[in-house]
Structures are given as structure tokens and as C-alpha cells.
Amino acid sequence: QFRKGQSKFKNFRALRRGSGYPTSVKYVYVGDTGERDKEAADHMVLHHPEAMRAAFLHAVGPARNEWRDYAVNGVPVVFFRTYVGAAVKAARMGVIDHAGLRRVVDAARREMYLVGIQEGSEPWRELVEDIAMAEEELRTAIEWKVTDAFHRAGLDNHHHKA
């Protein structure tokens, strides 16, 4: 198992060398807490922070609620239970925009019934919780944009008298 993490890190280094992308390109690593993806992510952010935007790790297994986000060399390593939860964190970090978050939420809503997640089960509850968190993030973003637009238009300090 240990070699899997090292192998993934070596593949990342090879990708960087052979990609032809400019050195300003930042990568987002997505894995899970099994198969040594965390160790690979830790090596990436430790040894190549200049190339990393973030690492997202799907928390799986019995300790899935025990993982806590952290940063190494200023690069966030974040854990998520659902891909909606990952999208919320990505939107808050500026990795995706709010339109991307909306697309993830809409797709999750469609898929949760199509794939047969049993209503009331733990995966169903986690997904519903993360969708609620995403909806709150989207509401807050819209309110902020409206407030900002009013401010830029000079409409936030004017009161109309009847």
C-alpha cells in the first residue's frame, strides 16, 4: 500500500515535467483517504507548493467524519464527504465559480434519486446536508453581488421619501 502513495507522487512529478504547461499552472489533486492518496497529496504540497492550488480528499471509511482540513506551505488540503461538499469548499476557495457550484448541486439532485440512494440512509443525509450548505453559499453569494451592485451604483445610501 505504501508504494501507491509514492507512485502517485512520482506520476505527478512526471506529469509536471512532460506536460508542456507553463510553470504558472496550478494543479488541483482529487483523491480519497484510501489507497494512499493523502500521502501523495502531502508530498505534492510539501515538495511542489508552487504547482499546487489545492488537494481535495474524499473522506471514506469508518473515520470519514474525523478528518480536518489543513494547509501545507500555504496549500489547502481539504476533506469532503460528498462531491457537493467538495464543490462548496472549492467555490469558497475560488477554485470554481458559483455557476460551477450550481451545476454540481443540480446534478447531485438529479443523480441522488437515479442511482438509488436510500432516503434516510447516512449517504442520503450527508448529501442533503451538503446540498443545504451549498444553497446557503449560493444565497449568500447572490446577496453579496446585489449589495455590491447597489453600492457601486450609489444606491445603498439613498433613502426615498414618500
N, CA, C and O atoms as a DFTB+ gen file, in Angstrom:
648 C
 N C O
     1  1       0.823      -1.206       0.000
     2  2       0.000       0.000       0.000
     3  2       0.861       1.261       0.000
     4  3       0.540       2.221      -0.701
     5  1       1.950       1.276       0.775
     6  2       2.781       2.474       0.876
     7  2       3.265       2.932      -0.496
     8  3       3.350       4.132      -0.761
     9  1       3.584       1.968      -1.375
    10  2       4.106       2.315      -2.697
    11  2       3.082       3.050      -3.550
    12  3       3.454       3.808      -4.446
    13  1       1.790       2.833      -3.280
    14  2       0.763       3.505      -4.078
    15  2       0.862       5.024      -3.935
    16  3       0.766       5.744      -4.929
    17  1       1.051       5.513      -2.720
    18  2       1.192       6.953      -2.496
    19  2       2.427       7.500      -3.190
    20  3       2.376       8.551      -3.830
    21  1       3.521       6.796      -3.062
    22  2       4.752       7.226      -3.716
    23  2       4.617       7.184      -5.229
    24  3       5.112       8.073      -5.922
    25  1       3.955       6.168      -5.742
    26  2       3.760       6.042      -7.187
    27  2       2.921       7.211      -7.723
    28  3       3.225       7.756      -8.784
    29  1       1.881       7.590      -6.999
    30  2       1.037       8.708      -7.429
    31  2       1.830      10.013      -7.416
    32  3       1.664      10.852      -8.301
    33  1       2.684      10.181      -6.420
    34  2       3.523      11.372      -6.352
    35  2       4.507      11.388      -7.529
    36  3       4.710      12.429      -8.154
    37  1       5.108      10.254      -7.826
    38  2       6.044      10.178      -8.956
    39  2       5.323      10.473     -10.271
    40  3       5.876      11.138     -11.147
    41  1       4.100       9.985     -10.409
    42  2       3.319      10.275     -11.619
    43  2       3.034      11.773     -11.734
    44  3       3.047      12.328     -12.833
    45  1       2.777      12.421     -10.600
    46  2       2.553      13.873     -10.610
    47  2       3.814      14.597     -11.082
    48  3       3.738      15.508     -11.907
    49  1       4.956      14.196     -10.565
    50  2       6.212      14.833     -10.974
    51  2       6.458      14.633     -12.477
    52  3       6.895      15.552     -13.169
    53  1       6.174      13.436     -12.965
    54  2       6.351      13.160     -14.392
    55  2       5.379      13.995     -15.231
    56  3       5.745      14.503     -16.291
    57  1       4.158      14.132     -14.758
    58  2       3.171      14.968     -15.448
    59  2       3.666      16.400     -15.556
    60  3       3.588      17.012     -16.621
    61  1       4.173      16.930     -14.457
    62  2       4.679      18.306     -14.471
    63  2       5.823      18.470     -15.460
    64  3       5.871      19.447     -16.207
    65  1       6.737      17.519     -15.463
    66  2       7.896      17.622     -16.370
    67  2       7.483      17.506     -17.834
    68  3       8.012      18.218     -18.687
    69  1       6.543      16.615     -18.128
    70  2       6.219      16.330     -19.508
    71  2       4.979      17.019     -20.043
    72  3       4.601      16.794     -21.193
    73  1       4.333      17.858     -19.232
    74  2       3.056      18.425     -19.654
    75  2       3.182      19.516     -20.700
    76  3       2.284      19.694     -21.523
    77  1       4.283      20.247     -20.676
    78  2       4.418      21.379     -21.579
    79  2       3.673      22.616     -21.100
    80  3       3.732      23.670     -21.733
    81  1       2.966      22.483     -19.967
    82  2       2.264      23.638     -19.415
    83  2       3.268      24.603     -18.799
    84  3       4.322      24.186     -18.320
    85  1       2.941      25.896     -18.811
    86  2       3.840      26.850     -18.150
    87  2       3.907      26.564     -16.651
    88  3       2.983      25.987     -16.079
    89  1       4.991      26.965     -16.034
    90  2       5.165      26.699     -14.601
    91  2       4.146      27.453     -13.757
    92  3       4.002      27.163     -12.569
    93  1       3.438      28.412     -14.343
    94  2       2.426      29.150     -13.586
    95  2       1.135      28.349     -13.399
    96  3       0.281      28.741     -12.604
    97  1       0.980      27.233     -14.118
    98  2      -0.216      26.397     -13.986
    99  2      -0.243      25.769     -12.602
   100  3       0.760      25.234     -12.128
   101  1      -1.405      25.840     -11.959
   102  2      -1.583      25.248     -10.625
   103  2      -2.503      24.039     -10.755
   104  3      -3.509      24.085     -11.463
   105  1      -2.153      22.979     -10.077
   106  2      -2.912      21.739     -10.128
   107  2      -3.824      21.605      -8.910
   108  3      -3.528      22.101      -7.823
   109  1      -4.935      20.922      -9.130
   110  2      -5.835      20.521      -8.049
   111  2      -5.852      18.999      -8.062
   112  3      -6.244      18.375      -9.048
   113  1      -5.425      18.421      -6.962
   114  2      -5.390      16.968      -6.836
   115  2      -6.669      16.507      -6.156
   116  3      -7.066      17.070      -5.136
   117  1      -7.315      15.490      -6.710
   118  2      -8.524      14.929      -6.121
   119  2      -8.291      13.438      -5.910
   120  3      -7.950      12.708      -6.840
   121  1      -8.481      13.004      -4.673
   122  2      -8.318      11.597      -4.345
   123  2      -9.250      11.226      -3.211
   124  3     -10.284      11.863      -3.009
   125  1      -8.880      10.196      -2.474
   126  2      -9.670       9.828      -1.304
   127  2      -8.733       9.425      -0.171
   128  3      -7.514       9.393      -0.340
   129  1      -9.304       9.124       0.961
   130  2      -8.481       8.812       2.125
   131  2      -8.049       7.352       2.150
   132  3      -7.389       6.918       3.094
   133  1      -8.410       6.598       1.134
   134  2      -7.911       5.239       0.965
   135  2      -6.857       5.250      -0.114
   136  3      -6.613       6.291      -0.724
   137  1      -6.222       4.114      -0.366
   138  2      -5.270       3.971      -1.473
   139  2      -4.095       4.959      -1.411
   140  3      -3.460       5.218      -2.433
   141  1      -3.807       5.499      -0.260
   142  2      -2.630       6.368      -0.056
   143  2      -2.674       7.691      -0.815
   144  3      -1.632       8.298      -1.062
   145  1      -3.864       8.138      -1.184
   146  2      -3.977       9.429      -1.861
   147  2      -3.575      10.583      -0.955
   148  3      -3.018      11.574      -1.427
   149  1      -3.850      10.465       0.343
   150  2      -3.470      11.531       1.277
   151  2      -1.949      11.693       1.311
   152  3      -1.438      12.813       1.305
   153  1      -1.236      10.578       1.346
   154  2       0.227      10.653       1.363
   155  2       0.743      11.292       0.070
   156  3       1.680      12.090       0.098
   157  1       0.135      10.939      -1.047
   158  2       0.532      11.546      -2.321
   159  2       0.280      13.048      -2.285
   160  3       1.134      13.836      -2.691
   161  1      -0.897      13.444      -1.797
   162  2      -1.225      14.877      -1.707
   163  2      -0.245      15.599      -0.792
   164  3       0.229      16.688      -1.118
   165  1       0.058      14.991       0.356
   166  2       1.002      15.622       1.285
   167  2       2.361      15.846       0.630
   168  3       2.972      16.898       0.819
   169  1       2.836      14.875      -0.135
   170  2       4.120      15.033      -0.838
   171  2       4.032      16.138      -1.887
   172  3       4.964      16.929      -2.036
   173  1       2.921      16.196      -2.609
   174  2       2.764      17.225      -3.638
   175  2       2.827      18.621      -3.040
   176  3       3.548      19.480      -3.547
   177  1       2.075      18.857      -1.963
   178  2       2.030      20.206      -1.385
   179  2       3.296      20.520      -0.592
   180  3       3.650      21.688      -0.431
   181  1       3.975      19.497      -0.101
   182  2       5.221      19.719       0.631
   183  2       6.375      20.030      -0.318
   184  3       7.148      20.959      -0.083
   185  1       6.486      19.256      -1.382
   186  2       7.638      19.379      -2.279
   187  2       7.405      20.280      -3.492
   188  3       8.363      20.742      -4.111
   189  1       6.134      20.535      -3.838
   190  2       5.841      21.365      -5.013
   191  2       4.682      22.327      -4.732
   192  3       3.713      22.352      -5.490
   193  1       4.763      23.109      -3.667
   194  2       3.647      24.009      -3.350
   195  2       3.385      25.033      -4.444
   196  3       2.252      25.482      -4.615
   197  1       4.415      25.404      -5.178
   198  2       4.256      26.389      -6.245
   199  2       3.386      25.859      -7.381
   200  3       2.841      26.637      -8.164
   201  1       3.256      24.539      -7.470
   202  2       2.487      23.928      -8.553
   203  2       1.081      23.518      -8.121
   204  3       0.277      23.074      -8.941
   205  1       0.790      23.670      -6.834
   206  2      -0.479      23.153      -6.306
   207  2      -1.432      24.280      -5.920
   208  3      -1.042      25.223      -5.233
   209  1      -2.671      24.177      -6.362
   210  2      -3.733      25.098      -5.927
   211  2      -4.414      24.545      -4.687
   212  3      -4.730      25.291      -3.759
   213  1      -4.644      23.222      -4.671
   214  2      -5.294      22.573      -3.530
   215  2      -5.276      21.070      -3.738
   216  3      -5.022      20.576      -4.837
   217  1      -5.552      20.353      -2.653
   218  2      -5.783      18.904      -2.716
   219  2      -7.121      18.643      -2.042
   220  3      -7.371      19.113      -0.932
   221  1      -7.970      17.898      -2.715
   222  2      -9.293      17.531      -2.199
   223  2      -9.314      16.021      -2.000
   224  3      -9.017      15.260      -2.921
   225  1      -9.667      15.596      -0.798
   226  2      -9.675      14.170      -0.491
   227  2     -11.046      13.737       0.011
   228  3     -11.552      14.251       1.008
   229  1     -11.630      12.791      -0.694
   230  2     -12.922      12.232      -0.312
   231  2     -12.706      11.370       0.926
   232  3     -11.988      10.371       0.878
   233  1     -13.329      11.759       2.031
   234  2     -13.189      11.033       3.295
   235  2     -14.062       9.783       3.238
   236  3     -15.290       9.867       3.217
   237  1     -13.408       8.628       3.212
   238  2     -14.128       7.359       3.123
   239  2     -13.788       6.495       4.328
   240  3     -12.796       6.726       5.019
   241  1     -14.623       5.505       4.563
   242  2     -14.365       4.556       5.639
   243  2     -14.956       4.997       6.963
   244  3     -15.622       6.029       7.042
   245  1     -14.713       4.214       8.005
   246  2     -15.352       4.468       9.302
   247  2     -14.942       5.794       9.959
   248  3     -15.709       6.350      10.745
   249  1     -13.759       6.299       9.651
   250  2     -13.287       7.548      10.267
   251  2     -13.573       8.756       9.382
   252  3     -12.924       9.792       9.534
   253  1     -14.523       8.649       8.465
   254  2     -14.760       9.693       7.475
   255  2     -15.136      11.039       8.051
   256  3     -14.928      12.055       7.388
   257  1     -15.678      11.093       9.245
   258  2     -16.037      12.374       9.863
   259  2     -14.935      12.916      10.764
   260  3     -15.095      13.976      11.369
   261  1     -13.825      12.203      10.857
   262  2     -12.728      12.602      11.742
   263  2     -11.696      13.501      11.059
   264  3     -10.906      14.156      11.740
   265  1     -11.690      13.542       9.749
   266  2     -10.682      14.310       9.020
   267  2     -10.934      15.805       9.144
   268  3     -12.081      16.249       9.097
   269  1      -9.880      16.573       9.300
   270  2      -9.958      18.031       9.393
   271  2      -9.066      18.657       8.331
   272  3      -7.957      18.183       8.085
   273  1      -9.552      19.722       7.702
   274  2      -8.788      20.436       6.684
   275  2      -7.524      21.031       7.300
   276  3      -7.497      21.373       8.482
   277  1      -6.496      21.148       6.492
   278  2      -5.254      21.782       6.930
   279  2      -4.547      22.349       5.702
   280  3      -5.011      22.182       4.574
   281  1      -3.437      23.009       5.931
   282  2      -2.641      23.541       4.822
   283  2      -1.181      23.185       5.050
   284  3      -0.715      23.119       6.187
   285  1      -0.474      22.958       3.967
   286  2       0.967      22.727       3.993
   287  2       1.579      23.709       3.008
   288  3       1.187      23.751       1.842
   289  1       2.528      24.488       3.470
   290  2       3.161      25.505       2.614
   291  2       2.131      26.423       1.969
   292  3       2.307      26.868       0.835
   293  1       1.062      26.701       2.696
   294  2       0.021      27.593       2.198
   295  2      -0.952      26.951       1.225
   296  3      -1.836      27.631       0.705
   297  1      -0.812      25.665       0.970
   298  2      -1.691      24.962       0.036
   299  2      -2.736      24.188       0.846
   300  3      -2.381      23.347       1.672
   301  1      -4.023      24.470       0.610
   302  2      -5.054      23.771       1.371
   303  2      -5.186      22.297       0.982
   304  3      -5.155      21.932      -0.193
   305  1      -5.334      21.469       2.014
   306  2      -5.663      20.057       1.856
   307  2      -7.013      19.900       2.545
   308  3      -7.111      20.015       3.767
   309  1      -8.050      19.638       1.760
   310  2      -9.404      19.638       2.305
   311  2     -10.059      18.267       2.117
   312  3      -9.770      17.535       1.171
   313  1     -10.936      17.960       3.042
   314  2     -11.638      16.679       3.050
   315  2     -13.122      16.921       2.820
   316  3     -13.668      17.940       3.243
   317  1     -13.762      15.985       2.153
   318  2     -15.186      16.123       1.876
   319  2     -15.863      14.760       1.944
   320  3     -15.242      13.726       1.698
   321  1     -17.153      14.780       2.285
   322  2     -17.943      13.548       2.344
   323  2     -18.693      13.309       1.039
   324  3     -18.899      12.165       0.635
   325  1     -19.101      14.399       0.380
   326  2     -19.821      14.297      -0.888
   327  2     -19.171      15.264      -1.878
   328  3     -18.455      16.185      -1.485
   329  1     -19.428      15.043      -3.145
   330  2     -18.857      15.947      -4.141
   331  2     -19.521      17.321      -4.106
   332  3     -18.934      18.300      -4.568
   333  1     -20.720      17.406      -3.571
   334  2     -21.332      18.719      -3.343
   335  2     -20.525      19.453      -2.265
   336  3     -20.237      20.642      -2.404
   337  1     -20.165      18.745      -1.199
   338  2     -19.327      19.348      -0.154
   339  2     -17.992      19.819      -0.707
   340  3     -17.500      20.882      -0.329
   341  1     -17.405      19.031      -1.599
   342  2     -16.151      19.424      -2.243
   343  2     -16.352      20.683      -3.072
   344  3     -15.510      21.582      -3.063
   345  1     -17.464      20.746      -3.785
   346  2     -17.736      21.911      -4.635
   347  2     -17.941      23.172      -3.795
   348  3     -17.521      24.256      -4.199
   349  1     -18.581      23.042      -2.631
   350  2     -18.751      24.202      -1.740
   351  2     -17.380      24.721      -1.318
   352  3     -17.118      25.922      -1.383
   353  1     -16.511      23.817      -0.887
   354  2     -15.173      24.238      -0.458
   355  2     -14.394      24.836      -1.632
   356  3     -13.679      25.825      -1.470
   357  1     -14.535      24.239      -2.801
   358  2     -13.842      24.760      -3.986
   359  2     -14.337      26.159      -4.340
   360  3     -13.544      27.021      -4.720
   361  1     -15.639      26.386      -4.219
   362  2     -16.194      27.717      -4.508
   363  2     -15.700      28.730      -3.480
   364  3     -15.341      29.850      -3.843
   365  1     -15.676      28.360      -2.234
   366  2     -15.195      29.285      -1.190
   367  2     -13.731      29.641      -1.385
   368  3     -13.296      30.724      -0.996
   369  1     -12.966      28.726      -1.989
   370  2     -11.541      28.963      -2.227
   371  2     -11.283      29.633      -3.571
   372  3     -10.149      30.012      -3.865
   373  1     -12.317      29.781      -4.384
   374  2     -12.137      30.369      -5.706
   375  2     -11.627      29.395      -6.747
   376  3     -11.205      29.818      -7.824
   377  1     -11.655      28.100      -6.458
   378  2     -11.218      27.097      -7.422
   379  2     -12.270      26.926      -8.513
   380  3     -11.932      26.731      -9.681
   381  1     -13.551      27.000      -8.132
   382  2     -14.643      27.028      -9.098
   383  2     -15.499      28.250      -8.794
   384  3     -15.443      28.790      -7.690
   385  1     -16.282      28.684      -9.760
   386  2     -17.169      29.820      -9.516
   387  2     -18.527      29.310      -9.024
   388  3     -18.766      28.104      -8.962
   389  1     -19.400      30.242      -8.679
   390  2     -20.699      29.856      -8.144
   391  2     -21.595      29.200      -9.195
   392  3     -22.479      28.415      -8.855
   393  1     -21.370      29.517     -10.457
   394  2     -22.120      28.825     -11.517
   395  2     -21.722      27.347     -11.554
   396  3     -22.567      26.482     -11.784
   397  1     -20.448      27.061     -11.330
   398  2     -19.988      25.674     -11.248
   399  2     -20.590      24.961     -10.059
   400  3     -20.992      23.802     -10.158
   401  1     -20.652      25.658      -8.927
   402  2     -21.282      25.085      -7.737
   403  2     -22.743      24.760      -8.017
   404  3     -23.230      23.699      -7.626
   405  1     -23.444      25.665      -8.690
   406  2     -24.851      25.426      -9.032
   407  2     -24.989      24.181      -9.903
   408  3     -25.903      23.381      -9.699
   409  1     -24.088      24.011     -10.874
   410  2     -24.163      22.833     -11.744
   411  2     -23.952      21.540     -10.952
   412  3     -24.628      20.543     -11.206
   413  1     -23.025      21.550     -10.003
   414  2     -22.778      20.364      -9.180
   415  2     -24.010      20.038      -8.337
   416  3     -24.418      18.880      -8.248
   417  1     -24.600      21.061      -7.721
   418  2     -25.800      20.852      -6.898
   419  2     -26.941      20.294      -7.751
   420  3     -27.597      19.330      -7.356
   421  1     -27.177      20.890      -8.904
   422  2     -28.263      20.424      -9.774
   423  2     -28.040      18.976     -10.214
   424  3     -28.977      18.178     -10.233
   425  1     -26.810      18.644     -10.563
   426  2     -26.502      17.271     -10.973
   427  2     -26.694      16.303      -9.807
   428  3     -27.217      15.204      -9.991
   429  1     -26.277      16.704      -8.619
   430  2     -26.423      15.839      -7.441
   431  2     -27.888      15.588      -7.129
   432  3     -28.267      14.473      -6.772
   433  1     -28.705      16.608      -7.261
   434  2     -30.145      16.438      -7.017
   435  2     -30.748      15.417      -7.992
   436  3     -31.539      14.557      -7.603
   437  1     -30.359      15.532      -9.249
   438  2     -30.877      14.580     -10.251
   439  2     -30.382      13.163      -9.960
   440  3     -31.150      12.201      -9.989
   441  1     -29.100      13.060      -9.683
   442  2     -28.470      11.748      -9.546
   443  2     -28.842      11.021      -8.251
   444  3     -28.866       9.791      -8.231
   445  1     -29.127      11.745      -7.184
   446  2     -29.355      11.062      -5.904
   447  2     -30.548      10.118      -5.962
   448  3     -30.603       9.129      -5.230
   449  1     -31.489      10.422      -6.821
   450  2     -32.636       9.527      -6.970
   451  2     -32.397       8.494      -8.064
   452  3     -32.877       7.365      -7.969
   453  1     -31.660       8.875      -9.098
   454  2     -31.409       7.958     -10.203
   455  2     -30.513       6.791      -9.803
   456  3     -30.695       5.671     -10.279
   457  1     -29.536       7.059      -8.918
   458  2     -28.615       5.990      -8.520
   459  2     -29.161       5.154      -7.365
   460  3     -28.569       4.142      -6.991
   461  1     -30.271       5.574      -6.812
   462  2     -30.931       4.762      -5.802
   463  2     -30.377       4.890      -4.400
   464  3     -30.361       3.912      -3.651
   465  1     -29.924       6.072      -4.029
   466  2     -29.509       6.272      -2.644
   467  2     -30.765       6.181      -1.781
   468  3     -31.736       6.903      -2.006
   469  1     -30.737       5.306      -0.810
   470  2     -31.921       5.090       0.020
   471  2     -32.207       6.315       0.881
   472  3     -31.351       6.770       1.640
   473  1     -33.419       6.839       0.752
   474  2     -33.816       8.011       1.524
   475  2     -33.700       7.697       3.008
   476  3     -34.173       6.662       3.478
   477  1     -33.060       8.609       3.740
   478  2     -32.871       8.437       5.173
   479  2     -31.573       7.749       5.558
   480  3     -31.196       7.752       6.729
   481  1     -30.875       7.151       4.574
   482  2     -29.598       6.496       4.861
   483  2     -28.532       7.549       5.155
   484  3     -28.734       8.733       4.888
   485  1     -27.408       7.118       5.702
   486  2     -26.333       8.073       6.021
   487  2     -25.820       8.797       4.773
   488  3     -25.664      10.017       4.825
   489  1     -25.548       8.116       3.655
   490  2     -25.118       8.857       2.452
   491  2     -26.175       9.860       1.979
   492  3     -25.834      10.954       1.531
   493  1     -27.441       9.495       2.078
   494  2     -28.525      10.396       1.683
   495  2     -28.523      11.630       2.586
   496  3     -28.616      12.755       2.095
   497  1     -28.416      11.425       3.911
   498  2     -28.401      12.557       4.853
   499  2     -27.201      13.468       4.607
   500  3     -27.327      14.692       4.631
   501  1     -26.040      12.866       4.371
   502  2     -24.844      13.674       4.107
   503  2     -25.019      14.517       2.851
   504  3     -24.633      15.685       2.822
   505  1     -25.595      13.928       1.828
   506  2     -25.807      14.665       0.585
   507  2     -26.818      15.789       0.773
   508  3     -26.618      16.897       0.275
   509  1     -27.897      15.509       1.486
   510  2     -28.910      16.545       1.756
   511  2     -28.289      17.682       2.574
   512  3     -28.551      18.853       2.300
   513  1     -27.463      17.343       3.582
   514  2     -26.796      18.380       4.387
   515  2     -25.878      19.230       3.524
   516  3     -25.867      20.455       3.647
   517  1     -25.110      18.592       2.653
   518  2     -24.182      19.344       1.805
   519  2     -24.913      20.174       0.753
   520  3     -24.457      21.262       0.400
   521  1     -26.039      19.674       0.249
   522  2     -26.843      20.485      -0.671
   523  2     -27.372      21.719       0.042
   524  3     -27.371      22.808      -0.532
   525  1     -27.827      21.570       1.291
   526  2     -28.300      22.725       2.070
   527  2     -27.157      23.726       2.283
   528  3     -27.363      24.935       2.178
   529  1     -25.964      23.226       2.578
   530  2     -24.799      24.105       2.752
   531  2     -24.493      24.839       1.444
   532  3     -24.173      26.027       1.458
   533  1     -24.592      24.134       0.320
   534  2     -24.338      24.747      -0.988
   535  2     -25.380      25.813      -1.302
   536  3     -25.045      26.891      -1.794
   537  1     -26.630      25.516      -1.019
   538  2     -27.696      26.503      -1.269
   539  2     -27.473      27.763      -0.439
   540  3     -27.703      28.871      -0.923
   541  1     -27.032      27.606       0.793
   542  2     -26.736      28.772       1.641
   543  2     -25.567      29.569       1.062
   544  3     -25.602      30.799       1.042
   545  1     -24.547      28.878       0.597
   546  2     -23.398      29.542      -0.037
   547  2     -23.854      30.325      -1.260
   548  3     -23.422      31.459      -1.469
   549  1     -24.717      29.731      -2.064
   550  2     -25.214      30.408      -3.270
   551  2     -26.094      31.595      -2.915
   552  3     -26.002      32.639      -3.560
   553  1     -26.947      31.461      -1.902
   554  2     -27.780      32.599      -1.452
   555  2     -26.910      33.757      -0.977
   556  3     -27.148      34.913      -1.328
   557  1     -25.904      33.435      -0.179
   558  2     -25.002      34.463       0.340
   559  2     -24.263      35.155      -0.803
   560  3     -24.104      36.376      -0.792
   561  1     -23.813      34.384      -1.783
   562  2     -23.101      34.964      -2.927
   563  2     -24.000      35.913      -3.707
   564  3     -23.559      36.985      -4.122
   565  1     -25.254      35.528      -3.907
   566  2     -26.193      36.384      -4.639
   567  2     -26.467      37.660      -3.855
   568  3     -26.478      38.753      -4.421
   569  1     -26.689      37.519      -2.549
   570  2     -26.935      38.707      -1.722
   571  2     -25.740      39.650      -1.766
   572  3     -25.915      40.866      -1.843
   573  1     -24.532      39.105      -1.719
   574  2     -23.326      39.915      -1.758
   575  2     -23.217      40.640      -3.104
   576  3     -22.870      41.820      -3.142
   577  1     -23.508      39.945      -4.204
   578  2     -23.431      40.568      -5.530
   579  2     -24.453      41.687      -5.670
   580  3     -24.150      42.733      -6.244
   581  1     -25.657      41.479      -5.155
   582  2     -26.694      42.517      -5.229
   583  2     -26.278      43.727      -4.401
   584  3     -26.386      44.865      -4.858
   585  1     -25.804      43.481      -3.185
   586  2     -25.360      44.570      -2.313
   587  2     -24.220      45.340      -2.965
   588  3     -24.201      46.571      -2.949
   589  1     -23.269      44.606      -3.539
   590  2     -22.131      45.247      -4.201
   591  2     -22.591      46.071      -5.399
   592  3     -22.094      47.178      -5.608
   593  1     -23.519      45.559      -6.181
   594  2     -24.025      46.289      -7.347
   595  2     -24.727      47.582      -6.914
   596  3     -24.549      48.631      -7.532
   597  1     -25.522      47.492      -5.850
   598  2     -26.181      48.696      -5.333
   599  2     -25.144      49.703      -4.848
   600  3     -25.277      50.902      -5.091
   601  1     -24.130      49.225      -4.175
   602  2     -23.080      50.110      -3.666
   603  2     -22.361      50.812      -4.815
   604  3     -22.149      52.023      -4.770
   605  1     -21.986      50.052      -5.843
   606  2     -21.288      50.651      -6.982
   607  2     -22.170      51.639      -7.717
   608  3     -21.671      52.607      -8.292
   609  1     -23.470      51.409      -7.706
   610  2     -24.403      52.320      -8.377
   611  2     -24.764      53.513      -7.498
   612  3     -25.496      54.404      -7.927
   613  1     -24.251      53.530      -6.269
   614  2     -24.542      54.631      -5.352
   615  2     -25.950      54.593      -4.792
   616  3     -26.473      55.620      -4.359
   617  1     -26.567      53.426      -4.796
   618  2     -27.951      53.317      -4.341
   619  2     -28.076      52.834      -2.901
   620  3     -29.187      52.733      -2.381
   621  1     -26.965      52.535      -2.257
   622  2     -27.053      51.956      -0.918
   623  2     -27.227      52.996       0.185
   624  3     -27.630      52.643       1.293
   625  1     -26.938      54.254      -0.085
   626  2     -27.045      55.278       0.969
   627  2     -28.180      56.264       0.729
   628  3     -28.308      57.246       1.461
   629  1     -28.983      56.026      -0.258
   630  2     -30.063      56.951      -0.579
   631  2     -31.396      56.388      -0.099
   632  3     -31.729      55.234      -0.367
   633  1     -32.127      57.194       0.590
   634  2     -33.452      56.780       1.063
   635  2     -34.498      57.631       0.357
   636  3     -34.383      58.855       0.295
   637  1     -35.486      56.986      -0.156
   638  2     -36.540      57.709      -0.856
   639  2     -37.640      58.059       0.128
   640  3     -38.055      57.226       0.934
   641  1     -38.110      59.301       0.058
   642  2     -39.214      59.725       0.927
   643  2     -40.517      59.626       0.161
   644  3     -40.605      59.965      -1.019
   645  1     -41.499      59.162       0.854
   646  2     -42.819      59.025       0.212
   647  2     -43.580      60.327       0.267
   648  3     -44.707      60.405      -0.221
